[in-house]
PDB file with one MODEL, atoms N, CA, C and O in Angstrom:
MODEL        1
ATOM      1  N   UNK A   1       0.843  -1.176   0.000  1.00  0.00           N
ATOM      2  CA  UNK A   1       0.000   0.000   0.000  1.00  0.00           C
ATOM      3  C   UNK A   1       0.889   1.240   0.000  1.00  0.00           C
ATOM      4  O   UNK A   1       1.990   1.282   0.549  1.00  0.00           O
ATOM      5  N   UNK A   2       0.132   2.573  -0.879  1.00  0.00           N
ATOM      6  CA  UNK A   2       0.999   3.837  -0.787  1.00  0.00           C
ATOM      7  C   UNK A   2       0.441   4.432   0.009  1.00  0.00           C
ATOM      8  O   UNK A   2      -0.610   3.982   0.465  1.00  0.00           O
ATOM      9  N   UNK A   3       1.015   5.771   0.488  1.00  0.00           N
ATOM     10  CA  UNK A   3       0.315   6.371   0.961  1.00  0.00           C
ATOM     11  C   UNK A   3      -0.290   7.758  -0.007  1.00  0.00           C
ATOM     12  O   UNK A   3       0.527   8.671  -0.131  1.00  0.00           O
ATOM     13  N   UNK A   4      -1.180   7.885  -0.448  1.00  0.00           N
ATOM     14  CA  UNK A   4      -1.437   8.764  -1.513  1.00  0.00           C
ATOM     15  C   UNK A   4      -2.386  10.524  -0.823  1.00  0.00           C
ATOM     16  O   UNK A   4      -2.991  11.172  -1.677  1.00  0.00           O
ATOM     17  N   UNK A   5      -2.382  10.928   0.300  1.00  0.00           N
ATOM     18  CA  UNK A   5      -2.739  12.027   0.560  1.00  0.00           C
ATOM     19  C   UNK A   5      -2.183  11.850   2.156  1.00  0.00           C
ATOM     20  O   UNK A   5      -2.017  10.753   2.689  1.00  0.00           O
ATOM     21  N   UNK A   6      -1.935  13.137   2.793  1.00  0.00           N
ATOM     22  CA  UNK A   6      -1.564  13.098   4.106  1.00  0.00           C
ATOM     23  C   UNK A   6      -2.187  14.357   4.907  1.00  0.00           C
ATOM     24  O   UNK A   6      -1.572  15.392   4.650  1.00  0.00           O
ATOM     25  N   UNK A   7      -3.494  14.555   6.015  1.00  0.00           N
ATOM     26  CA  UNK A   7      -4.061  15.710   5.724  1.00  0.00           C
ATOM     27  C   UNK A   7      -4.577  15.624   6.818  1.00  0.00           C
ATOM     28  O   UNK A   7      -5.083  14.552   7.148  1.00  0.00           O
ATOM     29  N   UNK A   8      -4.598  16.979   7.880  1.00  0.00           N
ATOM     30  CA  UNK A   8      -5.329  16.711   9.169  1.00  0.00           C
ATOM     31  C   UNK A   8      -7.362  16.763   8.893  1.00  0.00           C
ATOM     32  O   UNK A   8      -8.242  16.198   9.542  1.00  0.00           O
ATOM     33  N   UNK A   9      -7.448  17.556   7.847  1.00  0.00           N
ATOM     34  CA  UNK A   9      -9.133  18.204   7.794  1.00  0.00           C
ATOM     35  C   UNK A   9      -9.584  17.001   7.488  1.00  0.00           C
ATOM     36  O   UNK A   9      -9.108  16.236   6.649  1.00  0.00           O
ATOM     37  N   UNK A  10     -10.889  16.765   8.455  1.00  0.00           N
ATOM     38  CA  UNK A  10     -11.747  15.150   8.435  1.00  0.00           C
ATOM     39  C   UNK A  10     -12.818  15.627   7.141  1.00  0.00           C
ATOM     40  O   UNK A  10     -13.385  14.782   6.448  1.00  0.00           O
ATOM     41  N   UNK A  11     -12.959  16.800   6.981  1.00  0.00           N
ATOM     42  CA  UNK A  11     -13.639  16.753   5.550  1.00  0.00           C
ATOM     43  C   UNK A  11     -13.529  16.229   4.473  1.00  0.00           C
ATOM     44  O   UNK A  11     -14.294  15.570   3.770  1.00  0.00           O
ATOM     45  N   UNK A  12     -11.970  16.747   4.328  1.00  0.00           N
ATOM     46  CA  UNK A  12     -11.273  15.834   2.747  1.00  0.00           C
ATOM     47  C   UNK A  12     -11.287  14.551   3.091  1.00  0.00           C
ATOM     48  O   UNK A  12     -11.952  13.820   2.358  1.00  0.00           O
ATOM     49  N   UNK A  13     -10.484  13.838   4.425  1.00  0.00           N
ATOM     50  CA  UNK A  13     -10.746  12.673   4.938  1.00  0.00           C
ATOM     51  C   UNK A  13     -12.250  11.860   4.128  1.00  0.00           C
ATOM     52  O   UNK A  13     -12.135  11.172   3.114  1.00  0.00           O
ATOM     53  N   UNK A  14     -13.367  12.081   4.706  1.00  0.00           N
ATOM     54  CA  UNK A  14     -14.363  12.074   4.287  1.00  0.00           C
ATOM     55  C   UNK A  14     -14.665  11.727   2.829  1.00  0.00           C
ATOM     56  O   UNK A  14     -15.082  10.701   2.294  1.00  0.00           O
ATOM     57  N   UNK A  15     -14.163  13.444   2.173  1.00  0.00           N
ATOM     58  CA  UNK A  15     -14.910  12.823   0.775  1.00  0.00           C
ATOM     59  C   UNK A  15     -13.910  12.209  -0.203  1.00  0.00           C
ATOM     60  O   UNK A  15     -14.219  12.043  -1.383  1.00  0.00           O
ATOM     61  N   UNK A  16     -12.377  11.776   0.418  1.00  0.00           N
ATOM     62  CA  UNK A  16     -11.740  11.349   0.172  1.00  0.00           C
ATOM     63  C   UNK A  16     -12.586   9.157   0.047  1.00  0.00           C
ATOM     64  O   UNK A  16     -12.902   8.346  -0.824  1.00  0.00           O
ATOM     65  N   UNK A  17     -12.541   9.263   1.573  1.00  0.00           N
ATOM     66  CA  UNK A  17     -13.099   7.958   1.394  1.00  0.00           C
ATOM     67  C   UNK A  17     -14.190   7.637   0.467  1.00  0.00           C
ATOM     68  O   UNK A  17     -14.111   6.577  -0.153  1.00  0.00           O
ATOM     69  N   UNK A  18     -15.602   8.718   0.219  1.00  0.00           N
ATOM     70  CA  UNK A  18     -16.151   8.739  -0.131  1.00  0.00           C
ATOM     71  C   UNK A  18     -15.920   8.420  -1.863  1.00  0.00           C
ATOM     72  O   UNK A  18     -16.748   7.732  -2.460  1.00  0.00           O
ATOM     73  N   UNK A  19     -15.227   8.752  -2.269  1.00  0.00           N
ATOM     74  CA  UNK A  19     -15.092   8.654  -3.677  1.00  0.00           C
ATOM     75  C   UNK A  19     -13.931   6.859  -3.783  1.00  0.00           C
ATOM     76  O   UNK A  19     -14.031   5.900  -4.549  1.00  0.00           O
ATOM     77  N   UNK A  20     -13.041   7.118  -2.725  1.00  0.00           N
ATOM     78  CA  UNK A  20     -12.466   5.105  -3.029  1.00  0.00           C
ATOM     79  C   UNK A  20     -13.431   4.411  -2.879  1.00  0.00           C
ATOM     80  O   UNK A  20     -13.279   3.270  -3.315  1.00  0.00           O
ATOM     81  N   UNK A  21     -14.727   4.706  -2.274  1.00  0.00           N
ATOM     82  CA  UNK A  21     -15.694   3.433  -1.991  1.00  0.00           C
ATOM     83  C   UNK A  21     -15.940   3.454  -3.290  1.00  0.00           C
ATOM     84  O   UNK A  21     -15.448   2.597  -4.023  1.00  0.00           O
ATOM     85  N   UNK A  22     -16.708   4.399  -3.744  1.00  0.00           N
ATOM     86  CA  UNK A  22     -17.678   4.365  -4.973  1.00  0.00           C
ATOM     87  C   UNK A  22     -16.386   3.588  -6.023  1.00  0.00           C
ATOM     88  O   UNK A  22     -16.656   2.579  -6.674  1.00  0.00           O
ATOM     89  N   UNK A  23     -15.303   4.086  -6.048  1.00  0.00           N
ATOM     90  CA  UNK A  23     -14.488   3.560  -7.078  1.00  0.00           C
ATOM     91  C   UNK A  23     -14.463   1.949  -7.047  1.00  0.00           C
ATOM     92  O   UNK A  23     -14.380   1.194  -8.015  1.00  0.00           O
ATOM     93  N   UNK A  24     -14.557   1.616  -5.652  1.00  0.00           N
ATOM     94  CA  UNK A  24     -14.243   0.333  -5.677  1.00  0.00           C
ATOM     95  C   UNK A  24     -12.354   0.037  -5.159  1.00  0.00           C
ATOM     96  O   UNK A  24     -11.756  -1.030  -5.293  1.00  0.00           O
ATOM     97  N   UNK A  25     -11.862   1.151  -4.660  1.00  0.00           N
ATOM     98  CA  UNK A  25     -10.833   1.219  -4.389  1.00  0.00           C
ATOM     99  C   UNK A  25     -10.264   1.054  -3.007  1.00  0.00           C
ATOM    100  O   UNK A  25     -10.536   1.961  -2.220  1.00  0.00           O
ATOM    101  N   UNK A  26      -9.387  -0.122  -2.492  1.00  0.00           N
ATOM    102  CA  UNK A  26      -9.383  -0.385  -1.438  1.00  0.00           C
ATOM    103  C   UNK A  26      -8.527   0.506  -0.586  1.00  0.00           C
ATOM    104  O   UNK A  26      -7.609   0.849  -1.330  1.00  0.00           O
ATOM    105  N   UNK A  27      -8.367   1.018   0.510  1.00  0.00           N
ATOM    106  CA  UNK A  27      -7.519   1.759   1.183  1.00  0.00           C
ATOM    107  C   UNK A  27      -7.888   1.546   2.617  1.00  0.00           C
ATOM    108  O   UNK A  27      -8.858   0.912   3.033  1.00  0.00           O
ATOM    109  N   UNK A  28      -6.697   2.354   3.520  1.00  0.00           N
ATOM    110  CA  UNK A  28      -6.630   2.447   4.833  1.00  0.00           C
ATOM    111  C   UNK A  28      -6.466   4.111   5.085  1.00  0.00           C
ATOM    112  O   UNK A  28      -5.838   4.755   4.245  1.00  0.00           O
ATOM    113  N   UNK A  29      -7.041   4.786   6.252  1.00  0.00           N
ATOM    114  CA  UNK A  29      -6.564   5.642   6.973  1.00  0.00           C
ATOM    115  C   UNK A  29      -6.105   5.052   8.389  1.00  0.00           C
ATOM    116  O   UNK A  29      -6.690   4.253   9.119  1.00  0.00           O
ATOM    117  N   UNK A  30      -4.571   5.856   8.586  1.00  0.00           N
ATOM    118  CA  UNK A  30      -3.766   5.484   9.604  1.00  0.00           C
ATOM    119  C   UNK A  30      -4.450   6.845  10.163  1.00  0.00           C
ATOM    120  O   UNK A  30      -5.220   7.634   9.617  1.00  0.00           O
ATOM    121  N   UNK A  31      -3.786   6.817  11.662  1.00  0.00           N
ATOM    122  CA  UNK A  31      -3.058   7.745  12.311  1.00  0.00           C
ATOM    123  C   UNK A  31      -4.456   8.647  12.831  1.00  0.00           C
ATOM    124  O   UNK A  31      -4.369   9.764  13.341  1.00  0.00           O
ATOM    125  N   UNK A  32      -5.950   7.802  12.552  1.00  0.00           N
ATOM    126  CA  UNK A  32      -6.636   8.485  12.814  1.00  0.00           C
ATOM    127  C   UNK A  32      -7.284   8.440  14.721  1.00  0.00           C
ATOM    128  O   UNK A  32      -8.203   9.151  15.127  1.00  0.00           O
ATOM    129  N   UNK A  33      -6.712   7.697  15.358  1.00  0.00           N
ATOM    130  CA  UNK A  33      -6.976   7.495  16.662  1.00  0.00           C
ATOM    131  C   UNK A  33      -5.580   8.547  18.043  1.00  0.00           C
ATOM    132  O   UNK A  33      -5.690   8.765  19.249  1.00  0.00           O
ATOM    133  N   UNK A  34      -4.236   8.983  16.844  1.00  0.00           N
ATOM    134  CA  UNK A  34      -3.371   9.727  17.479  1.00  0.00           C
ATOM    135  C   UNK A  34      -3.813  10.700  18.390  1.00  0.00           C
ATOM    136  O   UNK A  34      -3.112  10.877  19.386  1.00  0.00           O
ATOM    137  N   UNK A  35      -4.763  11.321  18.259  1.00  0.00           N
ATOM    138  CA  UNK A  35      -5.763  12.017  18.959  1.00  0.00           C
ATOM    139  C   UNK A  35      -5.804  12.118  20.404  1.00  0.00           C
ATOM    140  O   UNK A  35      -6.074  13.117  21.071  1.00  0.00           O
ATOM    141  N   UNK A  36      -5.442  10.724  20.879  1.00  0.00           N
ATOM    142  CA  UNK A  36      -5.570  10.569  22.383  1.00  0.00           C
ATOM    143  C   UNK A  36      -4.203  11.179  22.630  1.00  0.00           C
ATOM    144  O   UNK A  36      -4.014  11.821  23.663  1.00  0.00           O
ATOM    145  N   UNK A  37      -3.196  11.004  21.691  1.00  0.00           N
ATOM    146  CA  UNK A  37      -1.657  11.341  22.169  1.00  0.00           C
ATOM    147  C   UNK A  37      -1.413  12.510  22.347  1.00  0.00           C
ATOM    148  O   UNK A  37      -0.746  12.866  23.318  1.00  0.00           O
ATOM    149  N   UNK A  38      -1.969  13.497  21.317  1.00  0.00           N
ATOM    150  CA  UNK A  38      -2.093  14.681  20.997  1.00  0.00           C
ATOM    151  C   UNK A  38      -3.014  15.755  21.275  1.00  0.00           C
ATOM    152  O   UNK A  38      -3.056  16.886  20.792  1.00  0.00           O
ATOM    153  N   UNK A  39      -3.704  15.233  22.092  1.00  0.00           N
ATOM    154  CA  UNK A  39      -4.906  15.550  23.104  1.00  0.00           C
ATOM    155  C   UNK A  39      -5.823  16.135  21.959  1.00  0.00           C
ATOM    156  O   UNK A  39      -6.391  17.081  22.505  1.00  0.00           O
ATOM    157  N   UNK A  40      -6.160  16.076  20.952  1.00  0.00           N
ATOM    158  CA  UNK A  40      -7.399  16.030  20.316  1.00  0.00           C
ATOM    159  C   UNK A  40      -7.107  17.359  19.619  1.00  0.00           C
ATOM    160  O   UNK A  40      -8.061  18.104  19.395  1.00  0.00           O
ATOM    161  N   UNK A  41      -5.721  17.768  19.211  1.00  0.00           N
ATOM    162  CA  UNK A  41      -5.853  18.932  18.561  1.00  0.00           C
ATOM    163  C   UNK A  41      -5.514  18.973  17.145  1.00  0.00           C
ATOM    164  O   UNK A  41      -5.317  20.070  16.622  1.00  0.00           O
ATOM    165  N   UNK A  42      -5.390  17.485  16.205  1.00  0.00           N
ATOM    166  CA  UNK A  42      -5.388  17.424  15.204  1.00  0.00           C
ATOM    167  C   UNK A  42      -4.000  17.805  14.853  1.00  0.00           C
ATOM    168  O   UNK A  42      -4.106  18.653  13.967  1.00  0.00           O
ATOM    169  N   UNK A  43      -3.192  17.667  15.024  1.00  0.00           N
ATOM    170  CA  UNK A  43      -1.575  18.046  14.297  1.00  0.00           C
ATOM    171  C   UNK A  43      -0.935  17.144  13.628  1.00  0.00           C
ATOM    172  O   UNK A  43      -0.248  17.346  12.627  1.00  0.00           O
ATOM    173  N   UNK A  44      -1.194  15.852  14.298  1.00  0.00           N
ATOM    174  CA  UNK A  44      -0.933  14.923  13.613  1.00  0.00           C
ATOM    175  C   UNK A  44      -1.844  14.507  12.084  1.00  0.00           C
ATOM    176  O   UNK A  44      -3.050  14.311  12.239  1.00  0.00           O
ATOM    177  N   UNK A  45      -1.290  14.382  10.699  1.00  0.00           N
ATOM    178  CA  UNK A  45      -1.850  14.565   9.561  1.00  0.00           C
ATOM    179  C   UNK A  45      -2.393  13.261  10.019  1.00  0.00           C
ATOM    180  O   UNK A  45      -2.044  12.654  11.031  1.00  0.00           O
ATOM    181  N   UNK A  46      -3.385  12.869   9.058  1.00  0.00           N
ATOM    182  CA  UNK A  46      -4.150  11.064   8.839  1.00  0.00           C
ATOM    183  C   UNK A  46      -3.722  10.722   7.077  1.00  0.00           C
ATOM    184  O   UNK A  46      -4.024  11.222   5.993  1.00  0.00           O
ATOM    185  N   UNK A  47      -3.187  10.020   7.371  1.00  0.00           N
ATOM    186  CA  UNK A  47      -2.618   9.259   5.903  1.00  0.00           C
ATOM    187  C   UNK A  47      -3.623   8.530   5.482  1.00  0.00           C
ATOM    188  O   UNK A  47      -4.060   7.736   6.315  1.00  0.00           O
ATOM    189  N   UNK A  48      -4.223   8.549   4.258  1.00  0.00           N
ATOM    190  CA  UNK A  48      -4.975   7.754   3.486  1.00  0.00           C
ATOM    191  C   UNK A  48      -3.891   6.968   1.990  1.00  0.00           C
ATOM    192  O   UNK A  48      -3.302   7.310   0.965  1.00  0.00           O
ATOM    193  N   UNK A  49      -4.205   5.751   2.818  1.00  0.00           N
ATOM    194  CA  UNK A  49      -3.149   4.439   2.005  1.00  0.00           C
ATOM    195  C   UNK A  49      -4.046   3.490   0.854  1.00  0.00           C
ATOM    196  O   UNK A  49      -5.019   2.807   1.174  1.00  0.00           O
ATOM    197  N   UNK A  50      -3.588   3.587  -0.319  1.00  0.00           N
ATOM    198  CA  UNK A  50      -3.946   2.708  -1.410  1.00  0.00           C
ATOM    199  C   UNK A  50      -3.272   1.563  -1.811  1.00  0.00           C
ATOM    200  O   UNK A  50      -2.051   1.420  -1.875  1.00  0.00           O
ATOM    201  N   UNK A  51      -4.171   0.725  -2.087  1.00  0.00           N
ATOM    202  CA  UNK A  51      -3.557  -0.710  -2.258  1.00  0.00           C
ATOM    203  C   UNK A  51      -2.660  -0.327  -3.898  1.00  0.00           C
ATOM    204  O   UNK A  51      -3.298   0.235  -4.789  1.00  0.00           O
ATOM    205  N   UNK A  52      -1.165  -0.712  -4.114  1.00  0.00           N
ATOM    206  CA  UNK A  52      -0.580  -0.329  -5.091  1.00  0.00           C
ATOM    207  C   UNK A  52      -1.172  -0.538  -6.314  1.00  0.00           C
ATOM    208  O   UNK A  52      -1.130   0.441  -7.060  1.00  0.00           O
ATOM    209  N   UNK A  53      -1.742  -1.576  -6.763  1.00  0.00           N
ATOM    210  CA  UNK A  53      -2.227  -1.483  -8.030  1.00  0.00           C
ATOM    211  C   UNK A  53      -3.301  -0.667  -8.387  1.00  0.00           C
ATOM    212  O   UNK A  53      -3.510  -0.490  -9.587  1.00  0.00           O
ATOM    213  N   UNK A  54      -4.140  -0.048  -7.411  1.00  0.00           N
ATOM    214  CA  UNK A  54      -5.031   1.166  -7.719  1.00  0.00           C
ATOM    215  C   UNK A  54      -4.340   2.349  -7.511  1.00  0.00           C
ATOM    216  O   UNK A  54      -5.175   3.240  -7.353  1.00  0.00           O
ATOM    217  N   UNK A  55      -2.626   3.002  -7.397  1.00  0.00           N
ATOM    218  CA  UNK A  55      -2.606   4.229  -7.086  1.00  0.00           C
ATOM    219  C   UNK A  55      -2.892   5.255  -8.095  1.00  0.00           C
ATOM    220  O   UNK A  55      -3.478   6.336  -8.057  1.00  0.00           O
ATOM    221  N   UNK A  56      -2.174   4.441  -9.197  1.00  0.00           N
ATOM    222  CA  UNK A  56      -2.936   5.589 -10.165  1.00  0.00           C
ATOM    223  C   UNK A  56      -4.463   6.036 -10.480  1.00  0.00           C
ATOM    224  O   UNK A  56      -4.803   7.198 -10.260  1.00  0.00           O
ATOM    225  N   UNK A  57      -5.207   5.259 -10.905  1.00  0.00           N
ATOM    226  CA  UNK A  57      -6.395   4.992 -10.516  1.00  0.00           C
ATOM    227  C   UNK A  57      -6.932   5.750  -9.793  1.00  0.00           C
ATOM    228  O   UNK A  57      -7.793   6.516 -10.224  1.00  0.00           O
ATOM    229  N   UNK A  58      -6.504   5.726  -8.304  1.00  0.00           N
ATOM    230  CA  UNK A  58      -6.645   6.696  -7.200  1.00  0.00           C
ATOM    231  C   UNK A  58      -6.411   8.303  -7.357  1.00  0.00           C
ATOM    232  O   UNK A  58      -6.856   9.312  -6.810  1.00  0.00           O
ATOM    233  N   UNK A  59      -5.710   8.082  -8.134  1.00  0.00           N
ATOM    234  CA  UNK A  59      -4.409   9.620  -8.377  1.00  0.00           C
ATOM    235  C   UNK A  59      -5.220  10.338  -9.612  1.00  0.00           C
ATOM    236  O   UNK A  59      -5.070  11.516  -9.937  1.00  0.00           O
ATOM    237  N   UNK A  60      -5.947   9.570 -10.124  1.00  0.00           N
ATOM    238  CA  UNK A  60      -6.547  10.288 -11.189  1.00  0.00           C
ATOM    239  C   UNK A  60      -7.863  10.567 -10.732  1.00  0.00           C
ATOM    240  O   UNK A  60      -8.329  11.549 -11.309  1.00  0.00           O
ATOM    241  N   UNK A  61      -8.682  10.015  -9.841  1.00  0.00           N
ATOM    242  CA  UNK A  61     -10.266  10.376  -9.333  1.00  0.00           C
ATOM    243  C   UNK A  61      -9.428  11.268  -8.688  1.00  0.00           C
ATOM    244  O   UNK A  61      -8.917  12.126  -9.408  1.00  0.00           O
ATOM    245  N   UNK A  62      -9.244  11.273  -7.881  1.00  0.00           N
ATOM    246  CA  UNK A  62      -9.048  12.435  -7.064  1.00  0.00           C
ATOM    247  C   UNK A  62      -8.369  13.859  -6.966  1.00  0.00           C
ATOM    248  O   UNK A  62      -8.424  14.634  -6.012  1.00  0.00           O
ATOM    249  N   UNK A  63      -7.406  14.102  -8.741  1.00  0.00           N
ATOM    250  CA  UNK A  63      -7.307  14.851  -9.338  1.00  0.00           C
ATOM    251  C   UNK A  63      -8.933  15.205 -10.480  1.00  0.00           C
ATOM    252  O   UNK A  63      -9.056  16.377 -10.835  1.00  0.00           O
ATOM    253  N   UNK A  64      -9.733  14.467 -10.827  1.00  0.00           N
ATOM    254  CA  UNK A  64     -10.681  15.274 -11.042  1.00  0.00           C
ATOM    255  C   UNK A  64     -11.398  15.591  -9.975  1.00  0.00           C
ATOM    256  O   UNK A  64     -11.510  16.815 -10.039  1.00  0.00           O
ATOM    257  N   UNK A  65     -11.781  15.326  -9.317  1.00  0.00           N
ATOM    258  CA  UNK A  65     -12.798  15.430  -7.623  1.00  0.00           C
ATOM    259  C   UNK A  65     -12.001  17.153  -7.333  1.00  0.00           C
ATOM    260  O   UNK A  65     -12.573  17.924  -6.563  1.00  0.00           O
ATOM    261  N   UNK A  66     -11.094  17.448  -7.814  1.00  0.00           N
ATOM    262  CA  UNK A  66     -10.226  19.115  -7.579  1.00  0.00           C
ATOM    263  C   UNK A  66      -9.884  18.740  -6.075  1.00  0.00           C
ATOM    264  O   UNK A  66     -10.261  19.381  -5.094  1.00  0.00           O
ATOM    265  N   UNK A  67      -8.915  17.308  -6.056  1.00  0.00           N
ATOM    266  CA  UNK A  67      -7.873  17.433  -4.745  1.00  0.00           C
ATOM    267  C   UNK A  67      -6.978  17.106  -5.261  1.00  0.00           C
ATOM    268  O   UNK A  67      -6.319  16.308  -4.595  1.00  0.00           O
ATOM    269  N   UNK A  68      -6.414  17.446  -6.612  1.00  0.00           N
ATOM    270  CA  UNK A  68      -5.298  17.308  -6.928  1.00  0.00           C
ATOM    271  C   UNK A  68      -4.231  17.903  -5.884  1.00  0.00           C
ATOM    272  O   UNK A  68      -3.230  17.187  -5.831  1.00  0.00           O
ATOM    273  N   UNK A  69      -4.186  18.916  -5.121  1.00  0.00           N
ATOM    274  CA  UNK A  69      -3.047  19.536  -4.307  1.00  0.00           C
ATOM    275  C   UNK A  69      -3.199  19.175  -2.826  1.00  0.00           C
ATOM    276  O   UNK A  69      -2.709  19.838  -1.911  1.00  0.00           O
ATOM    277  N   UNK A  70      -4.099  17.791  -2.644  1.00  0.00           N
ATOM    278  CA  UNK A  70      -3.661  17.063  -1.745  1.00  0.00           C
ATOM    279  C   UNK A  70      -3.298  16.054  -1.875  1.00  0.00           C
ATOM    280  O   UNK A  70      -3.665  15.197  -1.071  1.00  0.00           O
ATOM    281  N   UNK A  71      -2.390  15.706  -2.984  1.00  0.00           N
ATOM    282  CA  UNK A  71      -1.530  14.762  -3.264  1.00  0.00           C
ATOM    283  C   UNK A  71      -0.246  14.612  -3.057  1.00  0.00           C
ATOM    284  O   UNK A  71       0.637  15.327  -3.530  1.00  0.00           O
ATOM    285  N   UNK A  72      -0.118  13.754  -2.401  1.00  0.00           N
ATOM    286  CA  UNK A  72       1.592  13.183  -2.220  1.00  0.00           C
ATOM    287  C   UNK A  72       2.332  13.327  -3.062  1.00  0.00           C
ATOM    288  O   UNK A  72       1.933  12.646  -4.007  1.00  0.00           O
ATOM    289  N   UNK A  73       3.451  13.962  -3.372  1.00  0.00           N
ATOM    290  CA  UNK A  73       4.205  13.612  -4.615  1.00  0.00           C
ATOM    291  C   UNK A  73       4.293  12.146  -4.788  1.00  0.00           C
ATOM    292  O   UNK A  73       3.971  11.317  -3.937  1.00  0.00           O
ATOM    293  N   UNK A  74       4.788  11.891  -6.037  1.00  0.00           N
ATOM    294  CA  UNK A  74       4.976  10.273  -6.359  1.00  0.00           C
ATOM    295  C   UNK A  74       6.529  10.003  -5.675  1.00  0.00           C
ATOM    296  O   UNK A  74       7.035   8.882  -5.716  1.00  0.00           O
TER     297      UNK A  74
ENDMDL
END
């Protein structure tokens, strides 16, 4: 798995997931429970991870969806 966006706002989070479901695209968000460590103030980014053979795939919905500039470099 890559990690293909890295981003504290649970919005993009959100319609981030929202669009791998519909794709059919499998992924993970890490780092979303750090919260307790960090006492709930969000600093820590949440990585949203794609299974490798969908990154492009991934990289291209979500450059039309206009989150192209929450993309990881390659």
């Amino acid at each position: 798995m890559q990690a293909i966006v890295k981003t504290n706002d649970p919005t993009v989070i959100a319609f981030i997931e929202a669009l791998l479901k519909e794709a059919d695209i499998g992924y993970l968000v890490l780092d979303q429970h750090m919260s307790i460590l960090e006492g709930s103030l969000g600093i820590i980014p949440r990585r949203i991870l794609v299974e490798d053979e969908m990154v492009n795939r991934a990289r291209v919905i979500l450059k039309d969806a206009g989150l192209g500039h929450e993309l990881e470099p390659h």
